Coordinates of C-alpha atoms in Angstrom, one line a residue:
Chain A
X1475 CA -0.2 -0.5 0.2
X1476 CA 2.6 2.8 1.3
X1477 CA 4.9 1.4 -1.8
X1478 CA 2.1 1.6 -4.8
X1479 CA 1.3 5.5 -3.2
X1480 CA 5.1 5.8 -2.7
X1481 CA 5.7 4.9 -6.8
X1482 CA 2.8 6.6 -7.1
X1483 CA 3.9 10.1 -6.2
X1484 CA 6.9 10.4 -7.2
X1485 CA 6.6 8.8 -10.4
X1486 CA 3.6 12.3 -11.1
X1487 CA 6.0 14.6 -9.8
X1488 CA 9.2 13.5 -11.3
X1489 CA 8.9 10.1 -13.8
X1490 CA 6.1 11.3 -15.5
X1491 CA 5.7 14.7 -14.9
X1492 CA 2.6 16.4 -15.6
X1493 CA 4.1 19.6 -18.3
X1494 CA 7.5 17.8 -18.9
X1495 CA 6.2 13.8 -19.7
X1496 CA 2.0 14.2 -20.5
X1497 CA 2.0 17.6 -21.5
X1498 CA -1.3 18.8 -19.7
X1499 CA -1.1 22.6 -18.4
X1500 CA 0.8 23.4 -20.7
X1501 CA -1.3 27.0 -21.8
X1502 CA -1.3 28.0 -18.1
X1503 CA 2.7 26.3 -18.0
X1504 CA 3.7 29.2 -20.6
X1505 CA 1.2 31.5 -19.0
X1506 CA 1.4 32.6 -16.3
X1507 CA 6.0 32.0 -15.5
X1508 CA 7.4 34.9 -16.3
X1509 CA 8.3 35.6 -13.6
X1510 CA 8.8 33.5 -10.1
X1511 CA 6.9 34.5 -7.7
X1512 CA 2.9 34.5 -10.1
X1513 CA 4.5 30.9 -11.0
X1514 CA 4.3 30.1 -7.1
X1515 CA 1.3 31.9 -6.4
X1516 CA 0.0 29.6 -10.2
X1517 CA 1.8 26.4 -9.1
X1518 CA 0.2 26.6 -5.5
X1519 CA -3.4 27.5 -6.4
X1520 CA -2.8 24.1 -9.1
X1521 CA -1.8 21.4 -5.9
X1522 CA -5.2 22.9 -4.0
X1523 CA -7.1 22.6 -6.7
X1524 CA -5.6 19.6 -7.8
X1525 CA -6.3 17.9 -5.2
X1526 CA -9.7 18.8 -4.3
X1527 CA -11.2 18.0 -7.7
X1528 CA -9.7 14.5 -7.4
X1529 CA -11.1 13.4 -3.8
X1530 CA -14.5 15.2 -4.3
X1531 CA -14.9 14.2 -8.3
X1532 CA -14.4 10.4 -7.1
X1533 CA -16.7 10.6 -4.8
X1534 CA -18.5 11.3 -7.2
X1535 CA -17.8 8.9 -9.9
X1536 CA -17.9 6.5 -7.5
X1537 CA -21.6 6.6 -6.0
X1538 CA -23.9 8.4 -8.9
X1539 CA -21.8 7.9 -11.7
X1540 CA -21.0 4.4 -12.3
X1541 CA -23.9 3.6 -9.7
X1542 CA -26.3 4.5 -12.1
X1543 CA -24.7 3.8 -15.1
X1544 CA -24.6 6.9 -16.3
X1545 CA -20.3 6.7 -17.9
X1546 CA -21.4 8.4 -20.1
X1547 CA -21.2 11.9 -18.8
X1548 CA -18.2 12.2 -17.1
X1549 CA -16.1 14.6 -18.6
X1550 CA -19.6 17.1 -18.4
X1551 CA -19.8 16.6 -14.7
X1552 CA -16.2 16.8 -14.0
X1553 CA -16.1 19.6 -15.7
X1554 CA -19.1 21.1 -14.2
X1555 CA -17.2 19.7 -10.4
X1556 CA -14.1 22.1 -11.5
X1557 CA -16.2 25.0 -12.6
X1558 CA -18.2 24.6 -9.6
X1559 CA -15.2 23.7 -6.3
X1560 CA -13.5 26.6 -8.2
X1561 CA -15.9 30.0 -7.4
X1562 CA -16.6 28.1 -3.8
X1563 CA -12.8 28.0 -3.3
X1564 CA -12.6 31.6 -4.3
X1565 CA -15.2 33.0 -2.3
X1566 CA -14.3 30.8 0.4
X1567 CA -11.0 32.5 0.7
X1568 CA -12.4 36.0 -0.5
X1569 CA -14.4 35.1 3.7
X1570 CA -11.9 33.6 5.9
X1571 CA -8.4 33.4 4.2
X1572 CA -7.6 36.7 2.3
X1573 CA -4.0 37.5 3.1
X1574 CA -4.2 33.6 0.5
X1575 CA -6.5 34.7 -1.3
X1576 CA -4.5 37.8 -2.5
X1577 CA -1.5 35.8 -3.4
X1578 CA -3.7 33.2 -5.8
X1579 CA -6.2 35.9 -6.4
X1580 CA -5.9 36.0 -10.1
X1581 CA -4.7 32.5 -10.7
X1582 CA -7.8 31.1 -9.6
X1583 CA -10.5 31.8 -11.9
X1584 CA -7.7 30.8 -15.2
X1585 CA -7.7 27.2 -12.9
X1586 CA -10.8 25.6 -14.5
X1587 CA -9.7 25.6 -18.0
X1588 CA -6.2 24.4 -17.2
X1589 CA -6.0 20.6 -18.6
X1590 CA -3.8 19.3 -16.4
X1591 CA -7.2 19.9 -13.1
X1592 CA -9.6 17.7 -15.9
X1593 CA -6.7 15.5 -17.2
X1594 CA -5.9 14.1 -13.0
X1595 CA -9.0 13.6 -13.4
X1596 CA -10.2 10.9 -15.8
X1597 CA -6.6 9.4 -15.6
X1598 CA -7.9 8.6 -11.9
X1599 CA -10.5 7.0 -13.6
X1600 CA -8.9 5.6 -16.3
X1601 CA -5.8 4.1 -13.9
X1602 CA -8.7 2.5 -11.4
X1603 CA -6.8 4.6 -8.3
X1604 CA -9.2 4.3 -5.1
X1605 CA -9.6 7.5 -2.7
X1606 CA -6.6 7.7 -1.5
X1607 CA -4.4 6.7 -4.8
X1608 CA -6.5 9.5 -6.6
X1609 CA -5.9 12.2 -3.2
X1610 CA -2.4 11.6 -4.3
X1611 CA -2.1 11.8 -7.5
X1612 CA -4.4 15.0 -7.9
X1613 CA -1.9 16.6 -4.9
X1614 CA 1.6 15.6 -6.4
X1615 CA 0.3 16.1 -9.7
X1616 CA -0.5 19.2 -8.5
X1617 CA 3.3 19.4 -7.1
X1618 CA 4.8 18.4 -10.3
X1619 CA 3.3 20.6 -12.2
X1620 CA 4.7 23.5 -9.3
X1621 CA 7.8 21.9 -10.2
X1622 CA 7.4 22.7 -13.1
X1623 CA 6.8 26.3 -13.6
X1624 CA 8.3 27.5 -10.9
X1625 CA 12.1 25.8 -12.3
X1626 CA 10.7 26.7 -15.9
X1627 CA 10.1 30.4 -14.6
X1628 CA 13.2 31.1 -13.3
X1629 CA 15.0 29.9 -16.3
X1630 CA 12.1 32.3 -18.7
X1631 CA 13.6 35.9 -15.8
X1632 CA 17.3 34.5 -16.9
X1633 CA 16.1 34.3 -20.7
X1634 CA 15.1 37.9 -20.9
X1635 CA 19.5 39.2 -20.8
X1636 CA 20.4 37.0 -23.6
X1637 CA 20.7 37.7 -26.6
X1638 CA 18.1 35.8 -29.5
X1639 CA 17.7 35.8 -32.7
X1640 CA 14.6 38.4 -33.4
X1641 CA 11.7 36.3 -34.4
X1642 CA 12.2 33.4 -31.1
X1643 CA 11.0 36.9 -29.4
X1644 CA 8.3 35.7 -27.0
X1645 CA 6.5 32.2 -27.4
X1646 CA 8.8 30.1 -29.6
X1647 CA 13.0 30.7 -27.1
X1648 CA 10.6 29.7 -24.5
X1649 CA 9.6 26.7 -25.5
X1650 CA 12.5 26.3 -27.1
X1651 CA 13.6 26.3 -23.5
X1652 CA 10.7 23.9 -22.5
X1653 CA 12.3 21.2 -24.5
X1654 CA 15.3 21.3 -22.1
X1655 CA 13.9 20.9 -19.6
X1656 CA 11.6 18.5 -21.2
X1657 CA 14.8 16.9 -22.2
X1658 CA 16.5 17.1 -18.8
X1659 CA 13.4 15.3 -17.2
X1660 CA 13.4 12.8 -19.1
X1661 CA 16.5 12.0 -17.5
X1662 CA 13.6 10.8 -14.4
X1663 CA 12.4 8.0 -17.3
X1664 CA 15.2 5.2 -16.6
X1665 CA 14.1 5.5 -13.2
X1666 CA 11.6 2.4 -11.8
X1667 CA 10.2 2.2 -7.7
X1668 CA 9.7 -1.5 -6.8
Chain B
X1133 CA -17.5 39.4 -43.0
X1134 CA -16.3 37.4 -45.9
X1135 CA -15.7 34.3 -46.4
X1136 CA -12.5 34.6 -48.5
X1137 CA -10.7 37.0 -45.6
X1138 CA -12.1 33.9 -42.8
X1139 CA -10.1 31.1 -44.4
X1140 CA -7.2 33.9 -44.8
X1141 CA -7.1 34.3 -41.1
X1142 CA -8.3 30.6 -40.0
X1143 CA -5.3 30.0 -42.7
X1144 CA -2.4 32.2 -42.0
X1145 CA -2.9 35.4 -40.0
X1146 CA -5.0 34.4 -36.8
X1147 CA -4.1 30.4 -36.6
X1148 CA -4.6 30.4 -33.6
X1149 CA -2.5 27.9 -32.2
X1150 CA 0.0 29.8 -34.0
X1151 CA -0.8 33.0 -34.4
X1152 CA -3.4 33.1 -31.1
X1153 CA -0.6 31.1 -29.2
X1154 CA -3.5 28.9 -27.8
X1155 CA -5.1 25.0 -27.5
X1156 CA -0.9 24.1 -27.4
X1157 CA -1.5 20.8 -25.1
X1158 CA -2.6 18.8 -27.0
X1159 CA -0.3 20.0 -30.1
X1160 CA 2.6 19.3 -28.3
X1161 CA 1.0 16.1 -27.1
X1162 CA -0.1 13.2 -29.7
X1163 CA 1.3 15.1 -32.6
X1164 CA 3.6 11.9 -33.1
X1165 CA 2.2 10.1 -36.1
X1166 CA 0.0 11.9 -39.2
X1167 CA -3.0 9.2 -38.0
X1168 CA -3.3 10.7 -35.4
X1169 CA -2.6 14.4 -36.3
X1170 CA -5.6 14.4 -38.5
X1171 CA -7.2 12.0 -36.2
X1172 CA -6.9 15.3 -33.7
X1173 CA -7.8 18.0 -36.1
X1174 CA -10.8 16.8 -37.6
X1175 CA -12.6 16.0 -34.3
X1176 CA -11.3 19.5 -33.0
X1177 CA -13.0 20.5 -36.2
X1178 CA -16.1 19.2 -35.8
X1179 CA -16.3 19.8 -31.9
X1180 CA -15.5 24.1 -33.2
X1181 CA -17.9 24.0 -35.8
X1182 CA -20.4 22.0 -33.7
X1183 CA -20.6 24.7 -31.0
X1184 CA -19.2 27.4 -32.9
X1185 CA -23.1 26.9 -34.4
X1186 CA -25.0 26.3 -31.8
X1187 CA -23.5 29.1 -29.1
X1188 CA -23.4 32.1 -32.0
X1189 CA -27.7 30.7 -32.5
X1190 CA -28.7 30.5 -28.7
X1191 CA -26.3 34.2 -28.3
X1192 CA -29.7 36.6 -27.6
X1193 CA -31.0 33.8 -25.3
X1194 CA -28.9 33.8 -22.5
X1195 CA -28.3 35.2 -19.7
X1196 CA -24.9 36.9 -19.7
X1197 CA -23.4 36.6 -16.6
X1198 CA -23.7 32.1 -16.9
X1199 CA -22.2 32.5 -20.5
X1200 CA -19.5 30.8 -19.9
X1201 CA -21.0 28.0 -17.8
X1202 CA -23.5 27.7 -20.0
X1203 CA -20.5 27.5 -23.5
X1204 CA -18.9 25.0 -21.7
X1205 CA -22.0 22.8 -20.6
X1206 CA -22.6 23.0 -23.9
X1207 CA -18.8 22.2 -25.1
X1208 CA -18.7 18.8 -23.4
X1209 CA -22.0 17.6 -24.3
X1210 CA -20.2 18.0 -28.5
X1211 CA -16.9 17.1 -27.1
X1212 CA -19.4 13.2 -25.3
X1213 CA -20.7 13.1 -28.7
X1214 CA -17.5 12.6 -30.5
X1215 CA -15.8 10.8 -27.9
X1216 CA -19.0 8.0 -28.0
X1217 CA -18.9 7.9 -32.0
X1218 CA -15.0 7.8 -31.7
X1219 CA -14.5 4.7 -29.2
X1220 CA -17.8 2.8 -31.9
X1221 CA -16.3 3.6 -35.0
X1222 CA -12.6 4.1 -34.9
X1223 CA -11.5 2.3 -32.1
X1224 CA -8.0 2.8 -33.0
X1225 CA -7.3 6.2 -33.2
X1226 CA -9.7 7.1 -29.8
X1227 CA -7.0 4.6 -28.3
X1228 CA -3.5 6.6 -29.6
X1229 CA -5.7 9.8 -28.6
X1230 CA -6.6 8.4 -25.0
X1231 CA -7.4 10.8 -23.1
X1232 CA -6.8 13.9 -24.8
X1233 CA -9.9 13.1 -26.7
X1234 CA -12.5 14.0 -23.4
X1235 CA -9.8 16.7 -23.3
X1236 CA -11.0 19.4 -25.7
X1237 CA -13.9 20.4 -23.2
X1238 CA -10.6 22.3 -21.9
X1239 CA -8.8 23.3 -25.2
X1240 CA -8.8 26.7 -25.8
X1241 CA -9.3 26.9 -29.1
X1242 CA -13.0 26.5 -28.6
X1243 CA -14.1 28.3 -25.3
X1244 CA -12.3 31.1 -27.6
X1245 CA -13.7 31.5 -30.3
X1246 CA -17.5 31.5 -28.8
X1247 CA -16.2 34.1 -26.5
X1248 CA -14.8 36.5 -29.2
X1249 CA -15.7 35.2 -32.1
X1250 CA -19.8 33.6 -32.0
X1251 CA -20.3 35.9 -29.6
X1252 CA -21.0 39.0 -31.8
X1253 CA -21.6 37.5 -35.0
X1254 CA -24.1 35.3 -37.4
X1255 CA -25.1 31.6 -37.4
X1256 CA -23.2 31.3 -41.2
X1257 CA -20.4 33.7 -40.3
X1258 CA -19.8 31.3 -36.8
X1259 CA -20.4 28.1 -38.7
X1260 CA -16.8 29.4 -41.3
X1261 CA -15.4 31.0 -38.7
X1262 CA -14.9 27.2 -36.6
X1263 CA -14.8 25.2 -40.2
X1264 CA -11.7 27.9 -40.9
X1265 CA -10.0 27.9 -37.2
X1266 CA -10.6 24.3 -37.1
X1267 CA -9.0 23.8 -40.3
X1268 CA -6.1 25.8 -39.7
X1269 CA -5.3 24.3 -36.4
X1270 CA -5.6 20.7 -38.2
X1271 CA -3.0 22.7 -41.4
X1272 CA -0.4 22.7 -37.5
X1273 CA -1.1 19.7 -36.6
X1274 CA -0.1 18.2 -39.6
X1275 CA 3.2 19.9 -40.9
X1276 CA 4.1 18.9 -37.1
X1277 CA 2.8 15.3 -37.2
X1278 CA 5.0 15.0 -40.9
X1279 CA 8.1 17.1 -39.2
X1280 CA 8.2 14.7 -35.8
X1281 CA 7.7 11.5 -37.8
X1282 CA 10.4 11.8 -40.8
X1283 CA 13.2 13.0 -38.4
X1284 CA 12.2 11.0 -35.1
X1285 CA 12.0 7.7 -37.4
X1286 CA 12.5 8.5 -40.9
X1287 CA 8.8 7.4 -42.2
X1288 CA 5.7 9.9 -43.5
X1289 CA 1.7 9.4 -43.3
X1290 CA 2.5 6.2 -40.1
X1291 CA -0.8 4.2 -39.4
X1292 CA -2.6 7.5 -42.4
X1293 CA -1.3 5.0 -45.0
X1294 CA -1.8 1.8 -44.2
X1295 CA -5.5 2.6 -43.2
X1296 CA -6.6 4.1 -46.6
X1297 CA -4.7 0.4 -48.1
X1298 CA -6.3 -0.8 -45.3
X1299 CA -4.0 -3.0 -44.6
X1300 CA -4.2 -2.5 -40.6
X1301 CA -6.9 -0.8 -38.5
X1302 CA -5.3 0.0 -35.5
X1303 CA -3.2 3.3 -36.5
X1304 CA 0.8 2.1 -35.6
X1305 CA 1.4 1.4 -39.2
X1306 CA 4.8 2.2 -40.4
X1307 CA 4.4 3.9 -43.8
X1308 CA 6.5 4.9 -46.1
X1309 CA 9.6 4.8 -44.8
X1310 CA 12.0 7.6 -46.3
X1311 CA 16.1 7.2 -45.1
X1312 CA 16.8 4.3 -42.5
X1313 CA 15.0 4.3 -39.1
X1314 CA 18.6 4.0 -37.4
X1315 CA 18.9 6.7 -38.7
X1316 CA 16.6 9.1 -37.3
X1317 CA 16.9 10.9 -34.3
X1318 CA 14.1 9.3 -32.6
X1319 CA 14.4 11.7 -29.7
X1320 CA 12.1 14.0 -31.8
X1321 CA 9.2 11.9 -30.7
X1322 CA 9.2 12.4 -27.7
X1323 CA 7.8 15.1 -25.4
X1324 CA 11.9 16.7 -26.1
X1325 CA 10.5 17.2 -30.2
X1326 CA 7.2 18.1 -28.8
X1327 CA 8.7 21.0 -27.4
X1328 CA 11.0 22.2 -30.4
X1329 CA 8.8 21.6 -33.0
X1330 CA 6.5 23.6 -32.3
X1331 CA 8.6 26.5 -30.7
X1332 CA 10.5 27.2 -34.2
X1333 CA 6.9 26.5 -36.0
X1334 CA 6.0 29.2 -34.5
X1335 CA 9.6 31.4 -34.8
X1336 CA 8.8 31.0 -38.3
X1337 CA 4.9 32.1 -38.9
X1338 CA 6.5 35.4 -36.8
X1339 CA 9.9 36.2 -39.5
X1340 CA 7.1 35.3 -42.0
X1341 CA 4.3 37.7 -40.6
X1342 CA 7.1 40.4 -39.5
X1343 CA 8.5 40.2 -43.3
X1344 CA 5.0 40.7 -45.1
X1345 CA 4.2 43.4 -42.8
X1346 CA 7.7 45.3 -43.1
X1347 CA 7.2 44.2 -46.9
X1348 CA 3.3 46.3 -47.1
X1349 CA 4.8 49.2 -45.3
X1350 CA 7.4 49.8 -47.7
X1351 CA 5.3 49.6 -50.8
X1352 CA 2.8 52.1 -48.9
X1353 CA 5.5 54.4 -48.7
X1354 CA 6.3 54.2 -51.4
X1355 CA 2.8 54.6 -52.8
X1356 CA 3.1 57.6 -51.1
X1357 CA 5.8 58.9 -52.8
X1358 CA 4.6 58.3 -56.5
X1359 CA 0.8 60.3 -54.9
X1360 CA 3.7 63.4 -53.9
Chain C
X386 CA -32.9 36.8 -5.8
X387 CA -35.5 36.3 -8.7
X388 CA -32.6 36.6 -11.1
X389 CA -30.4 33.9 -9.2
X390 CA -33.9 31.6 -9.9
X391 CA -33.8 32.0 -12.8
X392 CA -29.8 31.8 -14.0
X393 CA -30.2 28.4 -12.0
X394 CA -33.3 27.5 -13.8
X395 CA -31.6 28.5 -17.2
X396 CA -27.9 26.1 -16.9
X397 CA -30.3 23.8 -15.1
X398 CA -32.7 23.3 -17.9
X399 CA -29.5 23.3 -20.4
X400 CA -28.0 20.8 -18.3
X401 CA -30.5 19.0 -18.6
X402 CA -30.9 19.3 -22.2
X403 CA -27.0 18.5 -22.8
X404 CA -27.4 14.9 -20.2
X405 CA -30.5 14.1 -22.6
X406 CA -28.6 14.4 -25.8
X407 CA -25.6 12.7 -25.0
X408 CA -27.9 9.8 -22.6
X409 CA -29.3 9.3 -26.6
X410 CA -26.0 8.9 -28.1
X411 CA -24.8 6.1 -25.5
X412 CA -28.6 4.4 -26.2
X413 CA -26.9 4.2 -30.0
X414 CA -23.9 4.0 -30.1
X415 CA -23.5 1.8 -26.6
X416 CA -23.7 -1.2 -27.8
X417 CA -21.8 -0.9 -31.2
X418 CA -19.1 -0.3 -28.4
X419 CA -19.1 -3.3 -27.0
X420 CA -19.7 -4.6 -30.3
X421 CA -16.1 -3.7 -30.7
X422 CA -14.3 -4.1 -26.6
X423 CA -15.3 -8.0 -27.7
X424 CA -13.4 -8.2 -31.1
X425 CA -11.1 -6.0 -29.6
X426 CA -9.9 -8.5 -27.1
X427 CA -10.6 -11.3 -28.8
X428 CA -8.5 -10.4 -32.0
X429 CA -6.3 -10.7 -29.8
X430 CA -6.9 -14.1 -28.6
X431 CA -6.7 -15.4 -31.9
X432 CA -3.8 -13.8 -32.3
X433 CA -1.2 -15.9 -29.0
X434 CA -3.8 -18.8 -29.6
X435 CA -6.5 -20.0 -32.4
X436 CA -9.0 -21.5 -30.8
X437 CA -12.2 -22.0 -32.0
X438 CA -13.9 -20.7 -29.2
X439 CA -12.3 -19.5 -26.0
X440 CA -14.2 -20.8 -21.6
X441 CA -13.6 -19.1 -19.1
X442 CA -11.5 -21.2 -15.7
X443 CA -11.3 -19.6 -12.4
X444 CA -8.1 -19.0 -10.9
X445 CA -6.1 -17.9 -7.5
X446 CA -6.8 -15.0 -7.8
X447 CA -5.0 -13.5 -4.9
X448 CA -1.4 -15.2 -5.6
X449 CA -2.2 -13.5 -9.4
X450 CA -3.7 -9.6 -9.1
X451 CA -2.2 -8.5 -11.7
X452 CA -3.5 -11.3 -13.9
X453 CA -7.9 -10.3 -15.2
X454 CA -8.9 -13.2 -17.1
X455 CA -7.7 -17.1 -18.1
X456 CA -9.4 -18.9 -20.7
X457 CA -9.1 -22.5 -21.0
X458 CA -9.1 -22.9 -25.0
X459 CA -12.7 -24.7 -26.2
X460 CA -10.3 -27.5 -29.1
X461 CA -7.4 -27.9 -26.2
X462 CA -4.5 -26.4 -26.8
X463 CA -4.0 -24.2 -23.7
X464 CA -5.1 -21.4 -22.1
X465 CA -4.5 -17.5 -22.9
X466 CA -4.0 -14.9 -20.3
X467 CA -4.6 -11.8 -19.9
X468 CA -2.6 -9.4 -17.5
X469 CA -2.5 -5.6 -17.1
X470 CA 0.6 -4.8 -15.2
X471 CA 3.2 -1.4 -15.1
X472 CA 4.4 -0.5 -18.2
X473 CA 7.6 2.5 -18.1
X474 CA 4.5 5.5 -18.7
X475 CA 1.2 3.6 -17.7
X476 CA -1.1 -0.2 -17.3
X477 CA -0.5 -2.1 -19.9
X478 CA -3.2 -4.8 -21.1
X479 CA -1.6 -7.8 -23.3
X480 CA -2.9 -11.6 -23.9
X481 CA -0.4 -14.3 -23.2
X482 CA -0.6 -17.7 -25.4
X483 CA 0.0 -21.0 -22.8
X484 CA -0.3 -24.2 -24.5
X485 CA 0.0 -27.3 -22.4
X486 CA 4.3 -27.8 -22.1
X487 CA 3.8 -24.3 -20.7
X488 CA 5.2 -22.4 -23.2
X489 CA 4.8 -19.1 -24.2
X490 CA 2.6 -18.8 -28.4
X491 CA 2.8 -15.6 -28.4
X492 CA 1.4 -11.9 -27.1
X493 CA -0.3 -9.4 -28.2
X494 CA -0.4 -5.8 -26.3
X495 CA -4.9 -4.4 -26.7
X496 CA -4.0 -1.0 -25.0
X497 CA -1.2 0.9 -23.9
X498 CA 0.6 4.1 -22.7
X499 CA 4.4 3.9 -23.4
X500 CA 6.5 6.8 -25.7
X501 CA 5.5 6.7 -28.8
X502 CA 8.0 5.4 -30.9
X503 CA 10.2 3.9 -27.3
X504 CA 8.5 1.8 -25.4
X505 CA 5.2 1.9 -27.9
X506 CA 7.1 -0.9 -30.6
X507 CA 6.2 -3.3 -28.3
X508 CA 2.2 -2.8 -30.0
X509 CA 3.4 -2.1 -32.7
X510 CA 2.1 -3.9 -36.2
X511 CA 5.4 -2.4 -37.7
X512 CA 8.2 -5.0 -38.7
X513 CA 9.7 -3.9 -35.4
X514 CA 6.9 -4.5 -33.2
X515 CA 5.9 -8.2 -35.2
X516 CA 9.9 -9.0 -34.7
X517 CA 10.2 -8.6 -31.3
X518 CA 7.3 -10.4 -30.2
X519 CA 7.5 -13.1 -32.1
X520 CA 11.0 -13.8 -30.2
X521 CA 8.4 -14.5 -27.1
X522 CA 7.3 -17.1 -29.4
X523 CA 8.6 -21.0 -27.7
X524 CA 9.6 -19.8 -23.5
X525 CA 8.6 -21.1 -20.7
X526 CA 8.2 -20.1 -17.2
X527 CA 12.1 -18.7 -16.8
X528 CA 11.6 -15.4 -19.7
X529 CA 13.8 -12.6 -19.2
X530 CA 15.7 -10.2 -21.4
X531 CA 19.0 -10.7 -22.0
X532 CA 20.4 -8.3 -18.6
X533 CA 18.8 -10.4 -16.4
X534 CA 20.4 -13.4 -18.4
X535 CA 17.2 -14.6 -20.3
X536 CA 17.3 -14.1 -24.7
X537 CA 14.5 -11.7 -25.2
X538 CA 16.1 -8.5 -26.7
X539 CA 14.9 -5.0 -24.4
X540 CA 13.7 -2.8 -27.9
X541 CA 16.1 0.6 -28.4
X542 CA 15.2 2.7 -25.5
X543 CA 13.0 1.1 -24.3
X544 CA 14.6 -1.6 -21.1
X545 CA 11.8 -0.7 -18.5
X546 CA 8.9 -1.4 -21.0
X547 CA 10.8 -4.4 -22.0
X548 CA 11.5 -5.4 -19.0
X549 CA 8.2 -5.4 -18.0
X550 CA 6.2 -7.4 -20.7
X551 CA 9.0 -10.4 -20.0
X552 CA 7.9 -10.3 -16.7
X553 CA 4.8 -10.0 -16.9
X554 CA 4.9 -13.4 -19.3
X555 CA 6.3 -15.2 -17.3
X556 CA 3.5 -14.6 -14.3
X557 CA 1.1 -15.4 -16.5
X558 CA 2.7 -19.4 -18.0
X559 CA 2.6 -19.9 -14.6
X560 CA -0.2 -18.7 -13.1
X561 CA -1.2 -21.3 -16.3
X562 CA 0.4 -23.8 -14.3
X563 CA -0.8 -23.2 -11.2
X564 CA -3.5 -24.6 -12.1
X565 CA -2.3 -27.8 -13.2

């Protein structure tokens, strides 16, 4: 059991990193990574929402959709849950933890369209994970996303001061640097735990 | 809004991936064989066109406050329909694309077009917008697939050609071997290749757009001088 | 308050309509999807060990948790084992044919999420995949990749996938042996 959890965690953070190996969540990864602080904020928000979404969607899937043989409504139900969840989290934080709200503020609504969140929920179903495994996969998947975006943001801060061909300005040079980071993360793919 | 202009915008000057820079996750993830690329591109094209038509048809009756929620529900509906149809009639494609079919729901191209275009335009214009933006997306996928497949494994049209000939139905066929696979840089078929190819493609696009903008500027200047 | 009520009703109506449409589409495609699944499994069975029919048998699920189903060939050729295990990237589902001498008659990968161009070659219908899978024919329960002292050459750049497939094949043969 414990080995299983550890293997899922390491898999989600390093070996099958959501960004560098599964390409889930690339839009916010490229959009919110120009500064390390904003990247950290975005990363935290994603960890939070991915963990919650995994847990709630698991319950809904198991006790509502599968029980009633409505598996074909999974995509629809999950996206609605995620959208509602993001709204609730936003309202809750605004009222009770204003300091965290002001830190995450603008990133929260963006998370609805982050495909890493819907992706993790769908993968939980596909891999037949139980409740604990789903929760762990959600949180560690988010941590993997955060690791990737923070690393990438620090690379991008340096890029600003470097010389590159004019036509590479903006996104292209970022994608090329992301490619190099993906190459580094490929080194983990040889790891196998237990 | 004329069709010719929309065509040019969708494919080149306002291409969803290369210029608007949206919908990149799937673009980098599934472009390893032409079979996947064409399949994904056409799926998005169909879903985008259907959503565009429905959204523009009901744009006047839905309350503004909850329009995004309604868009998402409609998109999720069409995505599930396509997902079910693929599973039933083209299972090989459904297997190859896996989780990226349901993930079309959060592909920014579709919700982006609904919000930016269909809300303000007629059903006809939205229909063509869906088709041309979808074609623009498919075109980018095809270019990336061909490049990555050729450099990565020396092949062209893996799966798709075999499928057309009816040899294999599972989309893993070899296609045409252009040079021996051992000379290929197989790293191009890995995530690294996805990021790199898209980066290069956008750079080429920026170069071309800048050049044509400069040319137009020059032309305008010349005309001005002649007039004077 | 009236406004909120109105919005809720509209949203609910939209959801209900979409869910209704999906229900209809699901009803229409349900049988075809089940049929496709059946054909796929049958093809995989036939590819590893030909028979006119297959009958599921009971086995010790606690001892072999990675095995999904063991089916006996009605023509007495042996057994086909369906197994799901972890490869380099994710879960791999595979059919293994085992004859009456407990030798492998072939393997067929039904679903996987291995890296395209590397581990995915194990399932490819191109020459590289066909030749690689052919190595398993005739192997017994000691089957392993060359790095682990066996006869199976690992796929280039995909040692982990190759190792997992070889180990799963060995487990499948052992499970059939345990049936007696």
